[in-house]
mmCIF file of C-alpha atoms in Angstrom:
data_model
loop_
_atom_site.group_PDB
_atom_site.id
_atom_site.type_symbol
_atom_site.label_atom_id
_atom_site.label_comp_id
_atom_site.label_asym_id
_atom_site.label_seq_id
_atom_site.Cartn_x
_atom_site.Cartn_y
_atom_site.Cartn_z
ATOM 1 C CA UNK A 1 63.045 12.399 -44.727
ATOM 2 C CA UNK A 2 62.533 9.505 -42.367
ATOM 3 C CA UNK A 3 63.299 11.857 -39.448
ATOM 4 C CA UNK A 4 60.748 14.374 -40.800
ATOM 5 C CA UNK A 5 58.034 11.712 -40.971
ATOM 6 C CA UNK A 6 58.699 10.545 -37.419
ATOM 7 C CA UNK A 7 58.704 14.159 -36.176
ATOM 8 C CA UNK A 8 55.322 14.663 -37.837
ATOM 9 C CA UNK A 9 53.897 11.582 -36.157
ATOM 10 C CA UNK A 10 55.290 12.661 -32.783
ATOM 11 C CA UNK A 11 53.475 15.986 -33.101
ATOM 12 C CA UNK A 12 50.233 14.088 -33.711
ATOM 13 C CA UNK A 13 50.839 12.037 -30.573
ATOM 14 C CA UNK A 14 51.360 15.203 -28.531
ATOM 15 C CA UNK A 15 48.051 16.559 -29.833
ATOM 16 C CA UNK A 16 46.395 13.265 -28.942
ATOM 17 C CA UNK A 17 47.890 13.357 -25.462
ATOM 18 C CA UNK A 18 46.531 16.880 -24.923
ATOM 19 C CA UNK A 19 43.110 15.743 -26.040
ATOM 20 C CA UNK A 20 43.154 12.642 -23.842
ATOM 21 C CA UNK A 21 44.136 14.572 -20.738
ATOM 22 C CA UNK A 22 41.786 17.542 -21.221
ATOM 23 C CA UNK A 23 38.520 17.045 -19.355
ATOM 24 C CA UNK A 24 36.279 19.127 -21.620
ATOM 25 C CA UNK A 25 37.102 17.119 -24.760
ATOM 26 C CA UNK A 26 34.909 14.024 -24.696
ATOM 27 C CA UNK A 27 33.868 12.606 -28.042
ATOM 28 C CA UNK A 28 36.790 12.338 -30.444
ATOM 29 C CA UNK A 29 40.012 11.332 -28.724
ATOM 30 C CA UNK A 30 42.376 9.745 -31.218
ATOM 31 C CA UNK A 31 45.364 7.482 -30.845
ATOM 32 C CA UNK A 32 48.104 6.462 -33.285
ATOM 33 C CA UNK A 33 48.424 2.701 -33.754
ATOM 34 C CA UNK A 34 50.985 1.070 -36.006
ATOM 35 C CA UNK A 35 49.286 -1.796 -37.839
ATOM 36 C CA UNK A 36 50.775 -4.876 -39.523
ATOM 37 C CA UNK A 37 53.780 -4.170 -37.323
ATOM 38 C CA UNK A 38 55.486 -7.528 -37.834
ATOM 39 C CA UNK A 39 54.806 -7.665 -41.585
ATOM 40 C CA UNK A 40 57.247 -6.422 -44.216
ATOM 41 C CA UNK A 41 54.839 -4.842 -46.682
ATOM 42 C CA UNK A 42 55.865 -4.090 -50.248
ATOM 43 C CA UNK A 43 52.412 -3.332 -51.683
ATOM 44 C CA UNK A 44 48.717 -3.250 -50.831
ATOM 45 C CA UNK A 45 45.325 -2.138 -52.128
ATOM 46 C CA UNK A 46 43.222 0.434 -50.259
ATOM 47 C CA UNK A 47 39.607 1.402 -50.908
ATOM 48 C CA UNK A 48 37.014 3.463 -49.048
ATOM 49 C CA UNK A 49 34.449 1.147 -47.489
ATOM 50 C CA UNK A 50 32.325 3.834 -45.793
ATOM 51 C CA UNK A 51 32.278 7.582 -45.206
ATOM 52 C CA UNK A 52 34.174 10.248 -47.120
ATOM 53 C CA UNK A 53 37.920 10.585 -47.526
ATOM 54 C CA UNK A 54 40.493 13.078 -48.694
ATOM 55 C CA UNK A 55 43.763 11.644 -49.984
ATOM 56 C CA UNK A 56 46.806 13.771 -49.169
ATOM 57 C CA UNK A 57 50.326 13.387 -50.535
ATOM 58 C CA UNK A 58 53.074 15.266 -48.684
ATOM 59 C CA UNK A 59 50.346 17.475 -47.201
ATOM 60 C CA UNK A 60 48.702 18.442 -50.532
ATOM 61 C CA UNK A 61 45.286 17.204 -51.671
ATOM 62 C CA UNK A 62 45.529 14.451 -54.307
ATOM 63 C CA UNK A 63 41.889 13.428 -54.605
ATOM 64 C CA UNK A 64 38.660 12.636 -52.770
ATOM 65 C CA UNK A 65 38.344 8.871 -53.206
ATOM 66 C CA UNK A 66 35.042 7.475 -54.414
ATOM 67 C CA UNK A 67 33.724 4.153 -53.141
ATOM 68 C CA UNK A 68 34.620 2.658 -56.520
ATOM 69 C CA UNK A 69 38.238 3.826 -56.351
ATOM 70 C CA UNK A 70 40.930 1.261 -55.578
ATOM 71 C CA UNK A 71 44.363 2.598 -54.705
ATOM 72 C CA UNK A 72 47.413 0.427 -55.125
ATOM 73 C CA UNK A 73 50.280 1.533 -52.905
ATOM 74 C CA UNK A 74 53.843 0.360 -53.574
ATOM 75 C CA UNK A 75 57.030 0.959 -51.611
ATOM 76 C CA UNK A 76 59.863 2.160 -53.863
ATOM 77 C CA UNK A 77 63.174 3.119 -52.278
ATOM 78 C CA UNK A 78 62.173 5.664 -49.604
ATOM 79 C CA UNK A 79 58.910 6.715 -51.240
ATOM 80 C CA UNK A 80 55.297 5.661 -51.729
ATOM 81 C CA UNK A 81 54.058 5.157 -55.302
ATOM 82 C CA UNK A 82 50.294 5.604 -55.714
ATOM 83 C CA UNK A 83 48.026 4.162 -58.404
ATOM 84 C CA UNK A 84 44.296 4.909 -58.657
ATOM 85 C CA UNK A 85 42.367 2.233 -60.591
ATOM 86 C CA UNK A 86 45.678 1.147 -62.231
ATOM 87 C CA UNK A 87 46.600 4.707 -63.271
ATOM 88 C CA UNK A 88 49.708 6.130 -61.629
ATOM 89 C CA UNK A 89 48.921 9.223 -59.559
ATOM 90 C CA UNK A 90 52.335 10.121 -58.200
ATOM 91 C CA UNK A 91 55.183 9.406 -55.801
ATOM 92 C CA UNK A 92 55.264 10.803 -52.271
ATOM 93 C CA UNK A 93 57.218 10.606 -49.032
ATOM 94 C CA UNK A 94 54.095 10.660 -46.901
ATOM 95 C CA UNK A 95 50.544 9.622 -47.740
ATOM 96 C CA UNK A 96 47.388 10.106 -45.677
ATOM 97 C CA UNK A 97 43.781 8.998 -46.058
ATOM 98 C CA UNK A 98 41.893 11.579 -43.983
ATOM 99 C CA UNK A 99 38.286 10.620 -43.285
ATOM 100 C CA UNK A 100 35.126 11.870 -41.618
ATOM 101 C CA UNK A 101 33.508 10.433 -38.469
ATOM 102 C CA UNK A 102 32.013 7.472 -40.396
ATOM 103 C CA UNK A 103 35.065 6.735 -42.499
ATOM 104 C CA UNK A 104 36.286 3.182 -42.972
ATOM 105 C CA UNK A 105 39.018 1.749 -45.195
ATOM 106 C CA UNK A 106 39.432 -1.728 -46.621
ATOM 107 C CA UNK A 107 43.063 -2.861 -46.693
ATOM 108 C CA UNK A 108 44.188 -5.830 -48.755
ATOM 109 C CA UNK A 109 47.880 -6.663 -48.643
ATOM 110 C CA UNK A 110 49.285 -7.836 -51.976
ATOM 111 C CA UNK A 111 52.929 -8.528 -51.162
ATOM 112 C CA UNK A 112 52.846 -10.376 -48.870
ATOM 113 C CA UNK A 113 49.338 -11.673 -49.474
ATOM 114 C CA UNK A 114 46.974 -11.320 -46.500
ATOM 115 C CA UNK A 115 43.223 -11.354 -45.932
ATOM 116 C CA UNK A 116 41.466 -8.002 -46.156
ATOM 117 C CA UNK A 117 40.782 -6.021 -42.987
ATOM 118 C CA UNK A 118 38.677 -2.943 -42.228
ATOM 119 C CA UNK A 119 40.164 0.022 -40.361
ATOM 120 C CA UNK A 120 38.199 3.028 -39.162
ATOM 121 C CA UNK A 121 39.132 6.717 -39.339
ATOM 122 C CA UNK A 122 42.494 7.840 -40.758
ATOM 123 C CA UNK A 123 45.464 6.015 -42.221
ATOM 124 C CA UNK A 124 48.994 7.290 -42.848
ATOM 125 C CA UNK A 125 51.660 5.581 -44.941
ATOM 126 C CA UNK A 126 55.383 6.103 -45.378
ATOM 127 C CA UNK A 127 58.420 3.965 -46.170
ATOM 128 C CA UNK A 128 60.749 2.961 -43.338
ATOM 129 C CA UNK A 129 63.760 0.749 -44.049
ATOM 130 C CA UNK A 130 62.412 -0.137 -47.494
ATOM 131 C CA UNK A 131 58.946 -1.276 -46.400
ATOM 132 C CA UNK A 132 55.589 0.407 -45.970
ATOM 133 C CA UNK A 133 54.778 1.601 -42.487
ATOM 134 C CA UNK A 134 51.050 1.958 -41.784
ATOM 135 C CA UNK A 135 49.672 4.016 -38.910
ATOM 136 C CA UNK A 136 45.971 4.053 -38.071
ATOM 137 C CA UNK A 137 44.947 7.372 -36.507
ATOM 138 C CA UNK A 138 41.806 6.025 -34.885
ATOM 139 C CA UNK A 139 39.233 7.257 -32.395
ATOM 140 C CA UNK A 140 39.960 5.739 -29.004
ATOM 141 C CA UNK A 141 36.620 3.910 -28.702
ATOM 142 C CA UNK A 142 37.001 2.400 -32.179
ATOM 143 C CA UNK A 143 40.456 1.166 -31.202
ATOM 144 C CA UNK A 144 39.134 -0.266 -27.925
ATOM 145 C CA UNK A 145 36.418 -2.126 -29.851
ATOM 146 C CA UNK A 146 39.005 -3.714 -32.143
ATOM 147 C CA UNK A 147 41.246 -4.691 -29.233
ATOM 148 C CA UNK A 148 38.319 -6.168 -27.300
ATOM 149 C CA UNK A 149 37.471 -8.551 -30.129
ATOM 150 C CA UNK A 150 41.112 -9.408 -30.841
ATOM 151 C CA UNK A 151 41.713 -10.243 -27.175
ATOM 152 C CA UNK A 152 38.309 -11.766 -26.283
ATOM 153 C CA UNK A 153 37.188 -13.413 -29.531
ATOM 154 C CA UNK A 154 33.871 -13.098 -31.330
ATOM 155 C CA UNK A 155 31.621 -15.215 -29.114
ATOM 156 C CA UNK A 156 31.900 -13.572 -25.732
ATOM 157 C CA UNK A 157 29.062 -12.196 -23.642
ATOM 158 C CA UNK A 158 28.272 -8.492 -23.508
ATOM 159 C CA UNK A 159 29.359 -8.402 -19.877
ATOM 160 C CA UNK A 160 32.771 -9.825 -20.681
ATOM 161 C CA UNK A 161 33.199 -7.368 -23.560
ATOM 162 C CA UNK A 162 32.575 -4.636 -20.966
ATOM 163 C CA UNK A 163 35.353 -6.058 -18.788
ATOM 164 C CA UNK A 164 37.761 -6.337 -21.716
ATOM 165 C CA UNK A 165 36.973 -2.865 -23.038
ATOM 166 C CA UNK A 166 37.681 -1.218 -19.670
ATOM 167 C CA UNK A 167 41.003 -3.036 -19.381
ATOM 168 C CA UNK A 168 41.919 -2.244 -22.991
ATOM 169 C CA UNK A 169 41.192 1.449 -22.435
ATOM 170 C CA UNK A 170 43.166 1.484 -19.195
ATOM 171 C CA UNK A 171 46.155 -0.262 -20.782
ATOM 172 C CA UNK A 172 46.158 2.032 -23.831
ATOM 173 C CA UNK A 173 46.159 5.227 -21.788
ATOM 174 C CA UNK A 174 48.691 3.931 -19.279
ATOM 175 C CA UNK A 175 51.091 3.039 -22.115
ATOM 176 C CA UNK A 176 50.341 5.794 -24.610
ATOM 177 C CA UNK A 177 54.029 6.800 -24.773
ATOM 178 C CA UNK A 178 55.306 3.276 -25.340
ATOM 179 C CA UNK A 179 56.403 3.880 -28.954
ATOM 180 C CA UNK A 180 56.483 7.687 -28.959
ATOM 181 C CA UNK A 181 60.130 7.765 -30.098
ATOM 182 C CA UNK A 182 59.140 5.731 -33.151
ATOM 183 C CA UNK A 183 56.362 8.134 -34.113
ATOM 184 C CA UNK A 184 53.236 6.408 -32.802
ATOM 185 C CA UNK A 185 51.600 5.467 -29.506
ATOM 186 C CA UNK A 186 51.119 1.700 -29.635
ATOM 187 C CA UNK A 187 51.530 -1.142 -32.107
ATOM 188 C CA UNK A 188 49.176 -4.028 -32.883
ATOM 189 C CA UNK A 189 51.358 -6.773 -31.373
ATOM 190 C CA UNK A 190 50.469 -8.502 -28.119
ATOM 191 C CA UNK A 191 53.173 -6.720 -26.081
ATOM 192 C CA UNK A 192 51.019 -3.635 -26.619
ATOM 193 C CA UNK A 193 47.549 -4.999 -27.438
ATOM 194 C CA UNK A 194 46.381 -7.203 -30.291
ATOM 195 C CA UNK A 195 44.413 -5.117 -32.796
ATOM 196 C CA UNK A 196 43.138 -6.171 -36.211
ATOM 197 C CA UNK A 197 40.902 -3.238 -37.069
ATOM 198 C CA UNK A 198 37.127 -2.927 -36.923
ATOM 199 C CA UNK A 199 35.495 -5.832 -35.042
ATOM 200 C CA UNK A 200 33.268 -8.280 -36.884
ATOM 201 C CA UNK A 201 30.910 -8.493 -33.902
ATOM 202 C CA UNK A 202 29.368 -5.015 -33.906
ATOM 203 C CA UNK A 203 27.643 -5.678 -30.565
ATOM 204 C CA UNK A 204 31.023 -4.885 -29.017
ATOM 205 C CA UNK A 205 30.260 -1.212 -29.608
ATOM 206 C CA UNK A 206 27.286 -1.541 -27.218
ATOM 207 C CA UNK A 207 29.686 -2.724 -24.508
ATOM 208 C CA UNK A 208 32.026 0.179 -25.301
ATOM 209 C CA UNK A 209 29.171 2.666 -24.960
ATOM 210 C CA UNK A 210 27.957 1.088 -21.704
ATOM 211 C CA UNK A 211 31.418 1.544 -20.162
ATOM 212 C CA UNK A 212 32.347 4.773 -21.945
ATOM 213 C CA UNK A 213 35.370 6.548 -20.489
ATOM 214 C CA UNK A 214 35.719 4.096 -17.578
ATOM 215 C CA UNK A 215 39.262 3.196 -16.515
ATOM 216 C CA UNK A 216 40.729 1.263 -13.576
ATOM 217 C CA UNK A 217 42.917 3.102 -11.058
ATOM 218 C CA UNK A 218 44.765 2.007 -7.926
ATOM 219 C CA UNK A 219 44.386 3.467 -4.439
ATOM 220 C CA UNK A 220 46.585 6.425 -5.482
ATOM 221 C CA UNK A 221 44.363 7.136 -8.515
ATOM 222 C CA UNK A 222 47.038 5.976 -10.949
ATOM 223 C CA UNK A 223 46.038 3.901 -13.966
ATOM 224 C CA UNK A 224 46.785 0.274 -13.231
ATOM 225 C CA UNK A 225 48.883 -2.054 -15.341
ATOM 226 C CA UNK A 226 45.880 -3.931 -16.719
ATOM 227 C CA UNK A 227 47.573 -7.329 -16.876
ATOM 228 C CA UNK A 228 45.552 -10.368 -17.874
ATOM 229 C CA UNK A 229 46.221 -13.922 -19.008
ATOM 230 C CA UNK A 230 44.368 -16.886 -20.451
ATOM 231 C CA UNK A 231 43.961 -19.146 -17.405
ATOM 232 C CA UNK A 232 45.285 -19.007 -13.827
ATOM 233 C CA UNK A 233 45.048 -22.745 -13.151
ATOM 234 C CA UNK A 234 43.203 -21.992 -9.918
ATOM 235 C CA UNK A 235 45.496 -19.313 -8.457
ATOM 236 C CA UNK A 236 46.746 -16.003 -9.816
ATOM 237 C CA UNK A 237 50.239 -14.656 -9.107
ATOM 238 C CA UNK A 238 51.699 -11.708 -7.208
ATOM 239 C CA UNK A 239 53.287 -9.020 -9.369
ATOM 240 C CA UNK A 240 56.629 -9.197 -7.522
ATOM 241 C CA UNK A 241 56.879 -12.916 -8.261
ATOM 242 C CA UNK A 242 56.645 -12.306 -12.003
ATOM 243 C CA UNK A 243 57.876 -8.763 -12.636
ATOM 244 C CA UNK A 244 59.902 -8.116 -9.475
ATOM 245 C CA UNK A 245 57.876 -5.033 -8.446
ATOM 246 C CA UNK A 246 55.099 -5.198 -5.869
ATOM 247 C CA UNK A 247 51.774 -3.517 -6.593
ATOM 248 C CA UNK A 248 48.729 -3.134 -4.369
ATOM 249 C CA UNK A 249 46.347 -4.528 -6.983
ATOM 250 C CA UNK A 250 48.116 -7.517 -8.597
ATOM 251 C CA UNK A 251 47.800 -9.864 -5.645
ATOM 252 C CA UNK A 252 47.562 -13.655 -5.696
ATOM 253 C CA UNK A 253 44.020 -15.001 -5.226
ATOM 254 C CA UNK A 254 42.373 -18.412 -5.352
ATOM 255 C CA UNK A 255 40.437 -18.596 -8.611
ATOM 256 C CA UNK A 256 38.000 -21.507 -8.815
ATOM 257 C CA UNK A 257 36.301 -19.936 -11.860
ATOM 258 C CA UNK A 258 39.295 -20.876 -14.019
ATOM 259 C CA UNK A 259 39.091 -24.585 -13.221
ATOM 260 C CA UNK A 260 37.689 -27.030 -15.791
ATOM 261 C CA UNK A 261 38.122 -24.412 -18.520
ATOM 262 C CA UNK A 262 39.941 -25.255 -21.801
ATOM 263 C CA UNK A 263 43.382 -23.981 -20.719
ATOM 264 C CA UNK A 264 43.238 -25.000 -17.051
ATOM 265 C CA UNK A 265 45.560 -28.032 -17.494
ATOM 266 C CA UNK A 266 48.459 -29.059 -19.697
ATOM 267 C CA UNK A 267 51.221 -31.666 -19.914
ATOM 268 C CA UNK A 268 54.734 -31.733 -21.339
ATOM 269 C CA UNK A 269 57.104 -34.714 -21.443
ATOM 270 C CA UNK A 270 60.882 -34.252 -21.392
ATOM 271 C CA UNK A 271 63.912 -36.525 -21.297
ATOM 272 C CA UNK A 272 65.449 -36.724 -17.834
ATOM 273 C CA UNK A 273 68.950 -35.984 -19.058
ATOM 274 C CA UNK A 274 67.784 -32.921 -20.992
ATOM 275 C CA UNK A 275 66.073 -31.602 -17.858
ATOM 276 C CA UNK A 276 69.128 -32.190 -15.664
ATOM 277 C CA UNK A 277 71.487 -30.722 -18.269
ATOM 278 C CA UNK A 278 69.340 -27.593 -18.486
ATOM 279 C CA UNK A 279 69.372 -27.147 -14.683
ATOM 280 C CA UNK A 280 73.120 -27.738 -14.442
ATOM 281 C CA UNK A 281 74.238 -25.524 -17.329
ATOM 282 C CA UNK A 282 71.807 -22.659 -16.754
ATOM 283 C CA UNK A 283 71.727 -22.503 -12.937
ATOM 284 C CA UNK A 284 74.573 -24.723 -11.730
ATOM 285 C CA UNK A 285 71.974 -26.868 -10.022
ATOM 286 C CA UNK A 286 73.640 -29.694 -7.987
ATOM 287 C CA UNK A 287 72.482 -32.573 -10.171
ATOM 288 C CA UNK A 288 75.073 -34.911 -8.573
ATOM 289 C CA UNK A 289 73.355 -34.576 -5.209
ATOM 290 C CA UNK A 290 70.754 -37.286 -4.577
ATOM 291 C CA UNK A 291 68.341 -34.974 -2.742
ATOM 292 C CA UNK A 292 68.611 -32.350 -5.456
ATOM 293 C CA UNK A 293 67.992 -34.920 -8.189
ATOM 294 C CA UNK A 294 64.993 -36.302 -6.309
ATOM 295 C CA UNK A 295 63.513 -32.808 -6.006
ATOM 296 C CA UNK A 296 64.128 -32.107 -9.689
ATOM 297 C CA UNK A 297 62.173 -35.254 -10.581
ATOM 298 C CA UNK A 298 59.409 -34.794 -7.994
ATOM 299 C CA UNK A 299 58.799 -31.042 -7.734
ATOM 300 C CA UNK A 300 55.345 -30.165 -6.366
ATOM 301 C CA UNK A 301 53.298 -26.962 -6.147
ATOM 302 C CA UNK A 302 50.144 -27.113 -4.044
ATOM 303 C CA UNK A 303 50.258 -23.323 -4.234
ATOM 304 C CA UNK A 304 52.213 -21.186 -6.685
ATOM 305 C CA UNK A 305 55.941 -21.030 -5.977
ATOM 306 C CA UNK A 306 58.571 -18.675 -7.348
ATOM 307 C CA UNK A 307 61.586 -21.004 -7.337
ATOM 308 C CA UNK A 308 62.654 -24.599 -7.496
ATOM 309 C CA UNK A 309 65.008 -24.498 -4.491
ATOM 310 C CA UNK A 310 67.560 -26.936 -3.129
ATOM 311 C CA UNK A 311 70.265 -25.960 -0.632
ATOM 312 C CA UNK A 312 71.717 -22.726 -2.020
ATOM 313 C CA UNK A 313 70.442 -23.258 -5.547
ATOM 314 C CA UNK A 314 67.362 -21.296 -6.712
ATOM 315 C CA UNK A 315 65.879 -21.858 -10.160
ATOM 316 C CA UNK A 316 63.375 -19.100 -11.147
ATOM 317 C CA UNK A 317 60.238 -20.786 -12.448
ATOM 318 C CA UNK A 318 59.419 -17.838 -14.720
ATOM 319 C CA UNK A 319 62.706 -18.499 -16.534
ATOM 320 C CA UNK A 320 61.952 -22.221 -16.787
ATOM 321 C CA UNK A 321 58.604 -21.355 -18.364
ATOM 322 C CA UNK A 322 60.255 -19.091 -20.945
ATOM 323 C CA UNK A 323 63.267 -21.296 -21.699
ATOM 324 C CA UNK A 324 61.283 -24.525 -22.077
ATOM 325 C CA UNK A 325 58.261 -22.803 -23.662
ATOM 326 C CA UNK A 326 55.869 -24.092 -21.018
ATOM 327 C CA UNK A 327 52.343 -22.711 -20.751
ATOM 328 C CA UNK A 328 52.809 -21.514 -17.167
ATOM 329 C CA UNK A 329 55.061 -21.612 -14.103
ATOM 330 C CA UNK A 330 52.380 -23.486 -12.154
ATOM 331 C CA UNK A 331 53.434 -27.114 -12.654
ATOM 332 C CA UNK A 332 54.378 -30.326 -10.878
ATOM 333 C CA UNK A 333 57.070 -32.682 -12.141
ATOM 334 C CA UNK A 334 56.435 -36.412 -12.068
ATOM 335 C CA UNK A 335 59.055 -39.066 -12.786
ATOM 336 C CA UNK A 336 57.541 -41.324 -15.417
ATOM 337 C CA UNK A 337 60.241 -43.902 -16.000
ATOM 338 C CA UNK A 338 64.000 -44.234 -16.297
ATOM 339 C CA UNK A 339 64.183 -41.970 -19.365
ATOM 340 C CA UNK A 340 61.667 -39.164 -18.953
ATOM 341 C CA UNK A 341 59.841 -36.786 -16.636
ATOM 342 C CA UNK A 342 56.355 -35.362 -17.056
ATOM 343 C CA UNK A 343 55.443 -31.744 -16.398
ATOM 344 C CA UNK A 344 51.795 -31.595 -15.298
ATOM 345 C CA UNK A 345 50.801 -27.950 -15.390
ATOM 346 C CA UNK A 346 47.913 -25.686 -14.572
ATOM 347 C CA UNK A 347 46.900 -22.503 -16.345
ATOM 348 C CA UNK A 348 48.182 -20.605 -19.363
ATOM 349 C CA UNK A 349 50.122 -17.347 -19.211
ATOM 350 C CA UNK A 350 51.994 -15.303 -16.613
ATOM 351 C CA UNK A 351 49.171 -15.556 -14.065
ATOM 352 C CA UNK A 352 48.915 -11.830 -13.270
ATOM 353 C CA UNK A 353 45.633 -9.976 -12.980
ATOM 354 C CA UNK A 354 42.525 -11.156 -14.741
ATOM 355 C CA UNK A 355 42.157 -14.740 -15.888
ATOM 356 C CA UNK A 356 40.207 -14.408 -19.141
ATOM 357 C CA UNK A 357 38.606 -17.832 -19.044
ATOM 358 C CA UNK A 358 37.657 -17.387 -15.388
ATOM 359 C CA UNK A 359 36.201 -13.955 -16.090
ATOM 360 C CA UNK A 360 34.216 -15.329 -19.038
ATOM 361 C CA UNK A 361 32.766 -17.991 -16.764
ATOM 362 C CA UNK A 362 31.912 -15.404 -14.117
ATOM 363 C CA UNK A 363 30.030 -13.342 -16.695
ATOM 364 C CA UNK A 364 28.092 -16.385 -17.895
ATOM 365 C CA UNK A 365 27.154 -17.116 -14.259
ATOM 366 C CA UNK A 366 25.674 -13.629 -13.938
ATOM 367 C CA UNK A 367 28.458 -11.628 -12.292
ATOM 368 C CA UNK A 368 28.710 -7.977 -13.372
ATOM 369 C CA UNK A 369 31.780 -6.417 -14.948
ATOM 370 C CA UNK A 370 32.370 -4.495 -11.691
ATOM 371 C CA UNK A 371 32.364 -7.744 -9.702
ATOM 372 C CA UNK A 372 34.745 -9.409 -12.149
ATOM 373 C CA UNK A 373 37.251 -6.552 -12.005
ATOM 374 C CA UNK A 374 37.125 -6.332 -8.217
ATOM 375 C CA UNK A 375 37.638 -10.085 -7.948
ATOM 376 C CA UNK A 376 40.816 -10.180 -10.020
ATOM 377 C CA UNK A 377 42.289 -6.782 -9.060
ATOM 378 C CA UNK A 378 42.513 -5.643 -5.446
ATOM 379 C CA UNK A 379 42.284 -2.113 -4.005
ATOM 380 C CA UNK A 380 41.025 -0.585 -7.253
ATOM 381 C CA UNK A 381 38.417 1.924 -8.337
ATOM 382 C CA UNK A 382 36.505 2.383 -11.589
ATOM 383 C CA UNK A 383 36.504 6.032 -12.545
ATOM 384 C CA UNK A 384 35.520 8.211 -15.487
ATOM 385 C CA UNK A 385 38.658 9.170 -17.388
ATOM 386 C CA UNK A 386 37.563 12.790 -17.685
ATOM 387 C CA UNK A 387 37.043 13.157 -13.946
ATOM 388 C CA UNK A 388 40.383 11.636 -13.059
ATOM 389 C CA UNK A 389 42.378 14.874 -12.933
ATOM 390 C CA UNK A 390 39.626 16.500 -10.884
ATOM 391 C CA UNK A 391 39.797 13.807 -8.222
ATOM 392 C CA UNK A 392 43.597 13.916 -8.220
ATOM 393 C CA UNK A 393 43.472 17.649 -7.519
ATOM 394 C CA UNK A 394 41.165 17.218 -4.532
#
């Protein structure tokens, strides 16, 4: 039965892909997003918050939920048990809340307990590995609105919401097959895009409408990898220095807009011996050599570097960042005393593409979303999604 459910979801994704790549279909593209991905859900309550719904169990109509109806959903073995206002309705392998254009569901997890969230459009439920799996079949623009708030917060300017919405749309379409083998397009974790349902700041929908269908493409008209990070520390990175592959648009630039922002600087203290032991064990760094030790205690980056290098030893800074849980690879090391060293760093994140804090500052200073995108990404174009295939055929 699990295989049947995943096959069903894959068919929905294929329909969605046809819709998204067909130029005459404009207003109701949908995308399948797994929600509460990292949460092992045993039970939750669901109620209709707006619009009209039909509740389907294994493809058959169960009911048409009223606003006053509260459905309790429980995972039991490989099935979904449904209660309506505390009265058991039935047990099903697959459950779907199918709504109209204005539909909106309120989800309140019971076990484990979580705050309620609102999700627009359709919701499907099944049991995978003993826990409820929830998939939001949501209109693309509604999804982009939710991502924009999750990634940009609730107090951003309209212009920055425009920037974030274009990048969110570009990322979603460029990665729409990321989880296709699991029966959905994307999940709500940050390695896809953070997504917590309908945004609280409804002005985000104005930004979505103002940038409707716009995506970012490279000089070959391919959707870009819409990478962004919190703060560049004054300089962004080249894609090959972080991911190993060179792109025409993820190029290192000087970014003064990121300076003096909340995440532009950081510090981390570490015992000298722990630092030397890490270098020796992980990279066979020559810690017995005086010059090598001096460099390890007095490493400087006026501009971003890729390695800490001494003789034939190369220590990848991106690995140091990950292993030591540093905020960025853009740091200097200062010897404090006989026992410890101090990492004095700049920026937060991998450093590729748009610096969010820098872009926010640009928008507050009056720069347009087009200027922001062209500052952080090189050799790009903004293009209407539905004209993309036309231009590629030219």
